Coordinates of C-alpha atoms in Angstrom, one line a residue:
M19 CA -58.4 30.5 -55.5
L20 CA -56.5 28.9 -52.8
F21 CA -55.8 29.6 -49.2
L22 CA -53.4 28.1 -46.7
I23 CA -54.6 27.0 -43.3
E24 CA -52.6 25.3 -40.6
A25 CA -53.0 21.6 -40.5
N26 CA -56.1 20.9 -38.4
E27 CA -58.8 18.2 -37.8
Q28 CA -61.4 20.0 -39.9
Y29 CA -59.8 18.3 -43.0
T30 CA -59.1 14.8 -41.7
D31 CA -61.3 13.1 -44.4
E32 CA -59.7 15.2 -47.1
L33 CA -56.2 14.4 -45.7
E34 CA -56.9 10.7 -45.8
Q35 CA -58.0 11.0 -49.4
F36 CA -54.9 13.0 -50.2
K37 CA -52.7 10.5 -48.6
N38 CA -54.2 7.5 -50.4
E39 CA -54.1 9.3 -53.7
V40 CA -50.4 10.1 -53.3
L41 CA -49.6 6.5 -52.2
I42 CA -51.2 5.1 -55.3
C43 CA -50.1 7.6 -57.9
D44 CA -46.5 8.3 -56.6
N45 CA -45.7 4.8 -55.2
D46 CA -42.3 4.7 -56.9
D47 CA -41.2 8.2 -55.7
E48 CA -39.2 8.3 -52.5
N49 CA -40.1 12.0 -52.2
Q50 CA -43.8 11.4 -52.6
F51 CA -44.6 13.2 -49.4
A52 CA -42.4 16.3 -49.6
G53 CA -43.6 18.8 -47.0
C54 CA -45.6 16.0 -45.3
M55 CA -43.0 14.6 -43.0
G56 CA -44.2 11.4 -41.3
L57 CA -47.6 11.2 -43.1
R58 CA -46.8 8.0 -44.8
N59 CA -46.2 6.2 -41.5
C60 CA -49.2 7.6 -39.5
S61 CA -52.2 5.3 -39.2
T62 CA -54.7 8.2 -39.0
A63 CA -55.0 11.8 -40.1
K64 CA -55.5 12.9 -36.5
E65 CA -52.2 11.2 -35.5
W66 CA -50.3 13.1 -38.2
I67 CA -52.0 16.5 -37.3
D68 CA -51.0 15.9 -33.7
I69 CA -47.4 15.4 -34.9
C70 CA -47.7 18.7 -36.9
N71 CA -48.7 20.5 -33.8
L72 CA -45.7 19.1 -31.9
R73 CA -43.4 20.3 -34.7
K74 CA -44.5 23.9 -34.4
K75 CA -42.6 24.6 -31.2
A76 CA -38.8 24.3 -30.6
E77 CA -39.5 22.7 -27.2
T78 CA -41.6 19.8 -28.7
C79 CA -40.4 19.4 -32.3
E80 CA -37.8 16.7 -31.5
R81 CA -40.6 14.5 -30.0
A82 CA -42.2 14.7 -33.5
G83 CA -39.0 13.6 -35.2
A84 CA -38.0 17.1 -36.4
E85 CA -34.7 18.9 -35.7
V86 CA -36.2 22.4 -36.2
P87 CA -39.7 23.8 -35.7
S88 CA -42.0 24.0 -38.6
T89 CA -45.6 24.9 -39.5
T90 CA -47.5 22.7 -41.8
Y91 CA -50.3 24.1 -44.0
F92 CA -53.1 22.6 -46.0
A93 CA -53.7 24.3 -49.4
I94 CA -57.5 24.5 -49.7
R95 CA -59.2 25.3 -53.0
E96 CA -62.1 27.6 -52.1
S97 CA -64.3 26.0 -54.7
G98 CA -65.5 22.8 -53.0
N99 CA -63.3 23.4 -49.9
R100 CA -60.9 20.7 -51.3
L101 CA -57.5 20.0 -49.9
V102 CA -55.2 20.2 -53.0
G103 CA -51.8 20.2 -51.4
V104 CA -49.7 20.3 -48.3
I105 CA -46.7 22.7 -47.7
D106 CA -44.5 23.2 -44.7
L107 CA -42.4 26.1 -43.5
R108 CA -39.4 25.5 -41.4
H109 CA -38.9 28.4 -39.0
H110 CA -35.2 28.4 -39.6
I111 CA -32.6 26.3 -41.4
D112 CA -29.8 26.3 -38.8
H113 CA -29.1 22.6 -39.4
P114 CA -26.5 21.0 -41.7
I115 CA -29.0 19.2 -44.0
L116 CA -31.6 22.0 -44.1
G117 CA -29.0 24.7 -44.7
T118 CA -27.4 22.7 -47.5
W119 CA -30.2 21.1 -49.4
G120 CA -33.4 20.8 -47.4
G121 CA -34.4 24.4 -47.4
H122 CA -37.2 26.2 -45.7
C123 CA -40.1 24.3 -47.2
G124 CA -41.4 21.3 -49.1
Y125 CA -44.7 20.7 -50.7
T126 CA -46.8 18.1 -52.4
V127 CA -49.8 18.7 -54.7
R128 CA -52.5 16.1 -54.8
P129 CA -51.9 14.0 -58.0
S130 CA -55.4 14.7 -59.4
E131 CA -54.8 18.5 -59.0
R132 CA -51.4 18.8 -60.6
G133 CA -50.8 21.0 -63.6
K134 CA -53.3 23.6 -62.4
G135 CA -50.8 26.1 -61.0
Y136 CA -51.5 25.2 -57.4
A137 CA -47.9 24.6 -56.4
K138 CA -47.0 28.1 -57.7
E139 CA -49.8 29.6 -55.6
M140 CA -48.9 27.5 -52.5
L141 CA -45.3 28.7 -52.6
R142 CA -46.4 32.3 -53.1
L143 CA -48.6 32.1 -50.0
N144 CA -45.9 30.4 -48.0
I145 CA -43.5 33.1 -49.0
Q146 CA -45.9 35.6 -47.4
N147 CA -46.1 33.4 -44.3
A148 CA -42.3 33.3 -44.1
G149 CA -42.1 37.1 -44.3
E150 CA -44.7 37.4 -41.5
M151 CA -42.6 35.0 -39.5
G152 CA -39.5 37.3 -39.9
I153 CA -37.7 35.1 -42.5
Q154 CA -36.2 37.5 -44.9
K155 CA -34.7 35.0 -47.4
L156 CA -36.3 31.7 -48.1
L157 CA -34.1 28.8 -49.3
V158 CA -36.1 26.6 -51.7
T159 CA -34.5 23.5 -53.3
C160 CA -35.5 21.0 -56.0
D161 CA -34.1 18.0 -57.7
A162 CA -32.2 19.2 -60.9
K163 CA -34.5 16.9 -62.9
N164 CA -37.7 18.2 -61.5
M165 CA -38.6 20.9 -64.1
A166 CA -42.1 21.5 -62.6
S167 CA -40.6 22.4 -59.2
E168 CA -38.0 24.6 -60.8
K169 CA -40.6 26.5 -62.8
T170 CA -42.6 27.0 -59.6
I171 CA -39.6 28.4 -57.8
L172 CA -38.6 30.7 -60.6
A173 CA -42.2 31.9 -61.0
N174 CA -42.0 33.0 -57.4
G175 CA -38.8 35.0 -57.8
G176 CA -36.3 32.3 -57.0
V177 CA -32.7 33.2 -57.7
F178 CA -30.4 30.3 -58.5
E179 CA -27.4 30.1 -56.2
K180 CA -25.8 26.8 -57.0
S181 CA -26.3 23.0 -57.3
V182 CA -25.1 20.6 -54.7
E183 CA -24.7 16.8 -54.9
V184 CA -26.6 14.7 -52.4
D185 CA -26.3 10.9 -52.5
G186 CA -25.6 11.1 -56.3
C187 CA -28.5 13.4 -57.0
M188 CA -28.0 17.1 -58.0
I189 CA -30.1 19.5 -56.0
K190 CA -30.6 23.1 -57.2
R191 CA -30.6 25.8 -54.5
Y192 CA -32.7 29.0 -55.0
W193 CA -33.2 32.0 -52.7
I194 CA -36.4 34.0 -52.6
D195 CA -36.6 37.4 -51.0
T196 CA -39.8 37.5 -48.8
N197 CA -39.9 41.4 -48.9
R198 CA -40.2 41.7 -52.7

């Protein structure tokens, strides 16, 4: 089983390991840190967690490089208390990029933990968080070629709306009702 917990300093060692694993295994993927905005450029896990804390509030999110507030969660596997992924939740998508193709959330599963259903569970739990936050419909997007993400979205009730082209790449848009 998994649980989501807001990014915090309790998991700094796990976060460093997660970051290093993603850097090595996904070094040719420009979206290697989906849901982990800025992690690649931070020198320490604590620095990144401080940025996540700034992003939570509308008054401070711009100082952290974000246009809208968001909450970042660690996906922790209860067995071994292991960080298996990171997922964020944007509090709204009233922004041209987010409202078109960015969506409400992004996520990355630790490479050594992929293929175990964690992304599906992370998104399910984040849908609950969105509902508790008052978000009634969640926009979740994926690259049209990313079948794993598409399956994750569909398994969580995603309803395909349309595809949009972004810099020569087709992005699929799905809506998920948080009150289902």
